[in-house]
Coordinates of C-alpha atoms in Angstrom, one line a residue:
M13 CA -119.9 -26.7 38.4
N14 CA -123.7 -26.8 38.2
D15 CA -123.5 -26.8 34.4
A16 CA -121.2 -29.8 34.5
K17 CA -123.4 -31.7 36.9
E18 CA -126.5 -31.1 34.7
L19 CA -124.6 -32.2 31.6
L20 CA -123.3 -35.4 33.2
A21 CA -126.9 -36.1 34.5
L22 CA -128.2 -35.8 30.9
I23 CA -125.5 -38.0 29.5
D24 CA -126.2 -40.6 32.2
K25 CA -129.8 -40.7 31.0
S26 CA -128.9 -40.8 27.3
P27 CA -127.1 -44.0 26.4
T28 CA -128.3 -43.8 22.7
A29 CA -129.5 -41.1 20.2
Y30 CA -133.1 -42.1 21.0
H31 CA -132.6 -41.3 24.7
V32 CA -130.9 -38.0 23.8
I33 CA -134.0 -36.9 21.9
E34 CA -136.4 -38.1 24.5
N35 CA -134.6 -36.1 27.2
A36 CA -134.3 -33.0 24.9
K37 CA -138.1 -33.2 24.5
E38 CA -138.5 -33.1 28.3
I39 CA -136.5 -29.9 28.5
L40 CA -138.4 -28.3 25.6
D41 CA -141.8 -29.4 27.1
A42 CA -140.8 -27.8 30.4
A43 CA -140.0 -24.6 28.5
G44 CA -143.4 -24.5 26.9
F45 CA -142.6 -25.8 23.4
K46 CA -145.3 -27.6 21.5
S47 CA -144.8 -30.9 19.8
L48 CA -145.6 -31.2 16.0
Q49 CA -145.9 -34.2 13.8
E50 CA -144.5 -34.2 10.3
T51 CA -147.6 -36.2 9.2
A52 CA -150.1 -33.6 10.5
V53 CA -151.2 -30.3 9.1
W54 CA -149.6 -27.4 11.0
N55 CA -151.1 -24.1 12.1
L56 CA -148.1 -22.1 13.2
K57 CA -148.5 -18.8 15.1
A58 CA -146.2 -15.8 15.7
G59 CA -144.7 -15.8 19.1
E60 CA -145.0 -19.6 19.6
N61 CA -142.4 -22.3 20.2
Y62 CA -142.4 -25.7 18.5
Y63 CA -140.4 -28.9 18.0
V64 CA -140.6 -31.9 15.6
S65 CA -138.7 -35.2 15.7
R66 CA -137.9 -37.7 13.0
N67 CA -137.1 -41.4 13.6
D68 CA -137.1 -40.7 17.4
S69 CA -133.4 -39.9 17.0
S70 CA -133.3 -36.4 15.4
L71 CA -135.1 -33.2 16.4
I72 CA -135.5 -29.7 15.3
A73 CA -137.0 -27.1 17.6
F74 CA -137.8 -23.5 16.6
S75 CA -139.3 -20.3 17.9
V76 CA -141.3 -17.9 15.7
P77 CA -140.9 -14.2 16.5
K78 CA -143.9 -12.1 17.5
T79 CA -143.2 -9.8 14.5
D80 CA -142.3 -10.7 10.9
Y81 CA -138.9 -12.4 10.8
K82 CA -135.7 -11.5 8.8
G83 CA -134.1 -15.0 8.6
F84 CA -133.0 -18.0 10.6
R85 CA -130.5 -18.5 13.3
I86 CA -129.5 -22.2 13.6
I87 CA -127.3 -24.3 15.8
A88 CA -126.9 -28.0 14.8
S89 CA -125.2 -30.8 16.7
H90 CA -125.6 -34.6 16.7
S91 CA -127.1 -37.2 19.0
D92 CA -125.1 -40.3 18.1
S93 CA -121.7 -41.6 19.3
P94 CA -119.4 -44.4 18.2
C95 CA -120.1 -47.8 19.9
P96 CA -120.8 -51.5 19.2
K97 CA -124.2 -52.0 17.5
L98 CA -126.0 -55.4 17.8
K99 CA -126.7 -57.1 14.5
E100 CA -130.1 -58.4 13.7
D101 CA -129.6 -61.9 14.9
F102 CA -126.9 -61.4 17.5
E103 CA -126.9 -64.1 20.2
Y104 CA -125.0 -67.3 19.7
K105 CA -123.1 -70.0 21.7
K106 CA -119.5 -70.9 21.0
E107 CA -116.6 -72.4 23.0
G108 CA -118.8 -72.6 26.1
Y109 CA -119.9 -69.0 26.1
V110 CA -122.9 -67.0 24.9
R111 CA -121.6 -64.1 22.9
L112 CA -123.1 -61.1 21.1
D113 CA -122.5 -60.5 17.3
V114 CA -121.8 -56.8 17.0
E115 CA -120.4 -54.4 14.5
K116 CA -118.8 -51.0 14.6
Y117 CA -121.1 -48.0 14.6
G118 CA -118.8 -45.0 13.8
G119 CA -115.1 -44.6 14.1
M120 CA -114.5 -46.3 17.4
L121 CA -111.3 -46.2 19.4
L122 CA -111.4 -49.9 20.2
A123 CA -109.0 -50.5 23.1
P124 CA -111.0 -48.7 25.8
W125 CA -114.0 -51.0 25.3
F126 CA -112.2 -54.0 26.7
D127 CA -112.5 -55.3 30.2
R128 CA -115.3 -53.1 31.5
P129 CA -119.0 -53.7 32.3
L130 CA -121.3 -53.0 29.3
S131 CA -125.0 -52.7 29.0
I132 CA -127.5 -52.4 26.2
A133 CA -130.0 -49.7 25.2
G134 CA -131.9 -48.4 22.2
R135 CA -135.3 -48.7 20.6
I136 CA -137.6 -51.6 19.9
L137 CA -140.6 -51.7 17.6
V138 CA -143.6 -53.5 19.1
R139 CA -146.8 -54.9 17.7
D140 CA -149.7 -52.9 19.2
D141 CA -153.0 -54.2 17.8
N142 CA -152.8 -53.2 14.1
E143 CA -150.0 -50.6 14.7
I144 CA -146.3 -50.7 15.3
K145 CA -145.2 -48.7 18.3
P146 CA -141.6 -47.6 19.1
V147 CA -140.5 -48.2 22.7
L148 CA -137.3 -47.0 24.3
V149 CA -135.3 -49.5 26.3
N150 CA -132.3 -49.4 28.6
L151 CA -131.3 -52.5 30.5
E152 CA -129.4 -50.4 33.1
K153 CA -127.6 -53.7 34.1
D154 CA -124.1 -55.0 33.7
V155 CA -124.7 -57.7 31.1
A156 CA -121.5 -58.0 29.1
V157 CA -117.8 -57.7 29.0
I158 CA -115.3 -57.8 26.0
P159 CA -112.4 -59.7 27.6
S160 CA -108.8 -59.0 26.6
L161 CA -106.5 -61.9 25.7
A162 CA -104.0 -62.4 28.6
I163 CA -100.5 -61.0 28.1
H164 CA -99.1 -64.5 28.5
M165 CA -100.8 -65.5 25.2
N166 CA -100.2 -62.3 23.3
R167 CA -96.7 -61.1 24.2
D168 CA -97.0 -58.4 21.5
A169 CA -100.1 -56.8 23.1
N170 CA -98.1 -53.8 24.4
S171 CA -96.1 -53.4 21.2
G172 CA -99.1 -52.6 19.0
Y173 CA -101.9 -54.9 18.0
S174 CA -104.3 -54.8 15.1
Y175 CA -107.8 -55.7 16.3
S176 CA -110.2 -57.8 14.3
F177 CA -113.6 -56.6 15.4
Q178 CA -115.3 -59.8 14.4
K179 CA -112.8 -61.9 16.4
D180 CA -111.7 -59.7 19.3
M181 CA -114.6 -57.5 20.1
L182 CA -117.6 -59.8 20.6
P183 CA -118.9 -59.4 24.2
I184 CA -119.6 -62.4 26.5
V185 CA -123.0 -62.4 28.2
S186 CA -123.1 -65.8 29.9
T187 CA -121.9 -69.4 29.8
S188 CA -123.7 -71.9 27.5
E189 CA -125.8 -72.9 30.6
G190 CA -127.3 -69.4 30.8
K191 CA -131.1 -69.5 30.8
K192 CA -132.1 -65.9 30.1
G193 CA -131.5 -64.5 26.7
I194 CA -130.8 -60.8 25.9
M195 CA -134.1 -60.3 24.1
S196 CA -136.0 -61.6 27.1
L197 CA -134.2 -59.0 29.2
V198 CA -135.0 -56.3 26.6
A199 CA -138.7 -57.2 26.6
E200 CA -138.7 -57.3 30.4
A201 CA -137.1 -53.8 30.7
A202 CA -139.5 -52.4 28.1
G203 CA -142.5 -54.0 29.8
V204 CA -143.7 -55.9 26.6
E205 CA -144.0 -59.5 25.5
E206 CA -140.9 -60.8 23.7
G207 CA -143.0 -62.2 20.9
S208 CA -144.5 -58.7 20.2
I209 CA -141.1 -57.3 19.2
L210 CA -140.9 -56.9 15.4
G211 CA -137.8 -54.7 15.1
K212 CA -134.9 -53.3 17.1
D213 CA -132.0 -50.8 17.1
L214 CA -129.8 -51.8 20.0
F215 CA -126.4 -50.5 21.0
M216 CA -123.8 -51.3 23.7
Y217 CA -122.7 -48.7 26.2
I218 CA -120.4 -48.5 29.2
R219 CA -122.0 -48.3 32.6
E220 CA -119.4 -46.1 34.2
K221 CA -120.9 -42.7 35.2
G222 CA -119.3 -39.4 34.3
V223 CA -117.4 -37.5 36.9
I224 CA -115.8 -34.2 37.7
W225 CA -112.1 -34.7 38.3
G226 CA -108.7 -33.1 38.6
S227 CA -106.6 -31.6 41.4
D228 CA -108.7 -28.4 41.0
D229 CA -111.9 -30.1 39.7
E230 CA -111.3 -28.6 36.3
F231 CA -112.1 -31.7 34.1
I232 CA -115.1 -33.8 33.3
G233 CA -114.8 -37.4 32.2
S234 CA -117.7 -39.3 30.6
S235 CA -118.7 -41.3 27.7
R236 CA -120.5 -39.6 24.7
L237 CA -119.1 -36.1 25.3
D238 CA -118.9 -36.0 21.5
D239 CA -121.4 -34.7 20.9
Q240 CA -123.8 -34.6 23.8
E241 CA -121.7 -31.8 25.4
C242 CA -122.6 -29.5 22.4
V243 CA -126.2 -30.8 22.4
W244 CA -126.7 -29.8 26.0
C245 CA -124.9 -26.4 25.8
S246 CA -126.8 -25.4 22.6
L247 CA -130.1 -26.6 24.0
K248 CA -129.7 -24.6 27.2
G249 CA -128.7 -21.5 25.4
F250 CA -131.6 -22.0 22.9
V251 CA -134.2 -22.2 25.7
E252 CA -132.7 -19.3 27.7
A253 CA -132.4 -16.9 24.7
E254 CA -135.0 -14.2 24.2
N255 CA -136.7 -14.2 20.8
N256 CA -136.0 -11.4 18.4
E257 CA -136.4 -10.7 14.7
Y258 CA -135.1 -14.2 13.6
V259 CA -136.5 -17.7 13.8
K260 CA -134.2 -19.4 16.2
M261 CA -133.7 -23.1 15.4
L262 CA -132.0 -25.9 17.2
C263 CA -131.1 -29.1 15.2
I264 CA -130.0 -32.4 16.7
F265 CA -129.2 -34.8 13.9
D266 CA -128.6 -38.5 14.1
N267 CA -126.0 -40.6 12.2
E268 CA -123.2 -38.0 12.0
E269 CA -120.7 -40.7 13.0
V270 CA -121.6 -42.8 10.0
G271 CA -121.8 -40.1 7.3
S272 CA -125.3 -38.5 7.9
R273 CA -126.8 -40.1 4.8
T274 CA -130.1 -41.1 6.4
K275 CA -133.6 -39.7 6.5
Q276 CA -132.7 -38.3 10.0
G277 CA -129.2 -37.2 9.3
A278 CA -127.7 -33.8 8.3
D279 CA -127.6 -35.1 4.7
S280 CA -131.4 -35.4 4.6
D281 CA -134.1 -32.9 3.7
F282 CA -135.2 -32.5 7.4
L283 CA -133.9 -29.0 8.0
H284 CA -134.6 -27.7 4.4
S285 CA -138.2 -29.0 4.5
L286 CA -138.9 -27.4 7.8
I287 CA -137.6 -24.0 6.7
D288 CA -139.9 -24.4 3.6
R289 CA -142.8 -25.4 5.7
I290 CA -142.4 -22.6 8.2
N291 CA -142.4 -20.0 5.4
D292 CA -145.5 -21.4 3.7
N293 CA -147.4 -22.0 6.9
L294 CA -147.0 -18.4 8.0
G295 CA -148.3 -17.1 4.7
R296 CA -145.0 -15.7 3.4
S297 CA -144.3 -15.4 -0.4
R298 CA -141.4 -17.2 -2.2
E299 CA -139.6 -13.9 -2.6
E300 CA -139.8 -13.4 1.2
Y301 CA -138.5 -17.0 1.6
Y302 CA -135.4 -16.3 -0.5
T303 CA -134.6 -13.1 1.3
A304 CA -134.9 -14.7 4.7
Y305 CA -132.8 -17.7 3.5
A306 CA -130.1 -15.4 2.3
N307 CA -130.1 -13.6 5.7
S308 CA -129.6 -16.7 7.7
F309 CA -126.7 -18.2 9.6
M310 CA -125.8 -21.6 11.0
I311 CA -123.5 -22.9 13.7
S312 CA -122.3 -26.5 13.4
A313 CA -121.4 -27.4 17.0
D314 CA -119.3 -30.6 17.3
N315 CA -116.4 -31.1 19.6
A316 CA -112.8 -30.4 18.6
H317 CA -109.4 -32.1 19.4
A318 CA -107.6 -30.6 22.4
L319 CA -103.8 -30.7 22.4
H320 CA -102.6 -34.0 23.8
P321 CA -99.5 -33.4 26.0
A322 CA -97.8 -36.6 24.9
H323 CA -98.4 -36.2 21.1
S324 CA -97.9 -32.5 20.3
N325 CA -96.3 -33.6 17.0
K326 CA -99.8 -34.6 15.7
Y327 CA -101.1 -31.0 16.0
D328 CA -100.5 -27.7 14.2
P329 CA -97.5 -26.1 15.8
I330 CA -99.3 -22.7 16.3
Q331 CA -103.1 -23.3 16.6
S332 CA -103.7 -26.2 18.9
P333 CA -106.7 -25.7 21.3
K334 CA -106.5 -26.5 25.0
V335 CA -109.2 -27.6 27.5
N336 CA -110.9 -24.8 29.4
K337 CA -109.6 -22.1 27.0
G338 CA -112.9 -21.3 25.2
I339 CA -114.9 -21.9 22.1
V340 CA -113.0 -23.6 19.3
I341 CA -113.5 -22.2 15.8
K342 CA -112.5 -24.9 13.3
F343 CA -110.9 -24.3 9.9
S344 CA -109.9 -26.6 7.0
A345 CA -108.7 -25.9 3.5
R346 CA -110.5 -29.0 2.4
Q347 CA -113.8 -27.4 3.6
S348 CA -114.4 -30.5 5.8
Y349 CA -115.2 -27.6 8.2
T350 CA -117.3 -24.9 6.7
T351 CA -115.8 -21.9 8.5
D352 CA -114.5 -19.2 6.2
G353 CA -113.4 -15.6 6.9
I354 CA -117.0 -14.3 6.9
S355 CA -118.4 -16.8 9.3
A356 CA -115.4 -16.8 11.5
A357 CA -115.6 -13.0 11.9
Y358 CA -119.2 -13.3 13.0
V359 CA -118.4 -15.9 15.6
K360 CA -115.5 -13.9 16.9
R361 CA -117.6 -10.7 17.2
I362 CA -120.2 -12.6 19.3
C363 CA -117.5 -14.0 21.5
E364 CA -115.7 -10.6 22.0
D365 CA -119.0 -8.7 22.6
S366 CA -120.0 -11.3 25.2
N367 CA -116.5 -11.7 26.8
I368 CA -116.3 -15.4 25.8
P369 CA -112.8 -16.7 25.0
Y370 CA -112.2 -18.5 21.8
Q371 CA -109.4 -20.4 20.1
I372 CA -108.6 -21.8 16.7
F373 CA -108.2 -25.4 15.5
V374 CA -106.6 -26.3 12.2
N375 CA -105.3 -29.7 11.2
H376 CA -101.6 -30.6 11.1
S377 CA -100.8 -30.0 7.4
D378 CA -99.8 -33.6 6.9
E379 CA -102.9 -35.0 8.7
P380 CA -106.2 -34.7 6.9
G381 CA -108.3 -34.8 10.1
G382 CA -112.0 -35.5 10.4
S383 CA -115.2 -33.7 9.4
T384 CA -118.5 -32.9 10.9
L385 CA -122.2 -32.2 9.9
G386 CA -121.7 -28.6 8.9
N387 CA -120.5 -29.1 5.4
I388 CA -123.0 -31.9 4.8
S389 CA -126.0 -29.8 6.0
N390 CA -124.7 -26.9 4.0
S391 CA -125.2 -28.8 0.7
H392 CA -129.0 -28.7 1.5
V393 CA -129.3 -25.4 3.4
S394 CA -126.6 -23.2 1.8
I395 CA -126.1 -20.3 4.1
N396 CA -123.2 -18.8 6.0
T397 CA -122.0 -21.5 8.4
A398 CA -119.2 -21.8 11.0
D399 CA -117.9 -25.0 12.6
I400 CA -117.2 -24.7 16.3
G401 CA -116.9 -27.0 19.3
L402 CA -115.3 -27.5 22.6
A403 CA -111.8 -28.9 23.1
Q404 CA -111.7 -32.5 24.3
L405 CA -109.2 -35.4 24.7
A406 CA -109.7 -39.1 23.8
M407 CA -112.3 -38.3 21.1
H408 CA -114.2 -41.5 20.0
S409 CA -113.0 -43.3 23.1
S410 CA -115.6 -45.1 25.3
Y411 CA -114.7 -42.5 27.9
E412 CA -113.7 -38.9 27.0
V413 CA -112.3 -35.9 28.7
A414 CA -113.3 -32.2 28.5
G415 CA -113.1 -29.0 30.6
I416 CA -115.6 -27.6 33.1
K417 CA -115.2 -23.9 32.1
D418 CA -115.9 -24.7 28.4
I419 CA -119.4 -25.9 29.1
E420 CA -120.4 -22.5 30.4
Y421 CA -118.6 -20.8 27.5
L422 CA -120.6 -22.7 24.9
R423 CA -123.9 -22.3 26.8
E424 CA -123.3 -18.5 27.0
F425 CA -122.3 -18.4 23.3
S426 CA -125.4 -20.2 22.2
K427 CA -127.6 -17.8 24.1
A428 CA -125.8 -14.8 22.6
F429 CA -125.9 -16.2 19.1
F430 CA -129.7 -16.7 19.2
E431 CA -130.2 -13.2 20.5
E432 CA -127.8 -11.6 18.1
G433 CA -129.1 -9.4 15.3
N434 CA -127.5 -8.9 11.9
C435 CA -124.5 -11.0 10.8

């Protein structure tokens, strides 16, 4: 129960990827990790703990063993979630209302965004003398709603409706007589002058808080469980794990929901360049670099589809994960998940040795399914990798469902993985 409460508290404070990273930094700072800048010269030392962020929306933390290391143990998850993103010039008046011009960020399940209070959060870039300073912002105020068209005017609404995002999904923020614009609210919340704002990355989020629910309190419901649940579980396990003969690394990448092809995504050089830099900074040879590289292992942690009781025909008839039944190991013949026999065996061994239940996910053979950051990251850091996650319902909805027990399972697995020896 305490794990679930901590997770929900983190999600409540993390409406965007920028806030996820800021809150992860607070946890790492409290655990004695030291902040590094990519633009600075590093002087790494054995036995020390560090982290570095990129774009304020991705982060890699790592611990250097006290003795010479054999390789790397890595868990990667992602900080972003599907939602409406505000366009550059987003506020306009039409038909007596002020509306926001937004576009889809990621593969949104659209219907759940209607008829509920929304707010705005993200990052602004502010002129500060001769510099540009990033500032986090969260309005923490109900400022918008995307209203449905009444059933009287759309008799086919319950028979299936194809949404036009540009027509149907633009939020209302005021009547045309409204005096206060959204950017003035943003400036006020950030404590800056509106005229000093030079850039912005702003997103909509629902204000409804996450809860523990069910007849036996066995579920959690919240926005952004995909993938903040895996972020929190792997981060807690990472901090709690004792260091050993491997460099333990925690990666939180941005932009997984839109393909990862950014400077801060899993398809960037972020992880590869850090492994390179750690090796060189600690005075190791290129030959030692290659042997450590070959002796490394990665876990790609991103939530999995739980069996939906009303739509079992959409799932594999044998291997369909259920909520609260343990870690999900994901397979795909298309290699959209990276797990193979070798990496699966390693994950299963950790689970069995630590008494952590696990289950298998494979797609229905007629449904291609999704993908995650594991295979994308593997094209840059080509090491044994397994895709895992936790079973959840309503993936990519504005409000998702998962199980309480599974939170503890993944936290325990993450700790055991970082403390594990040879793979």
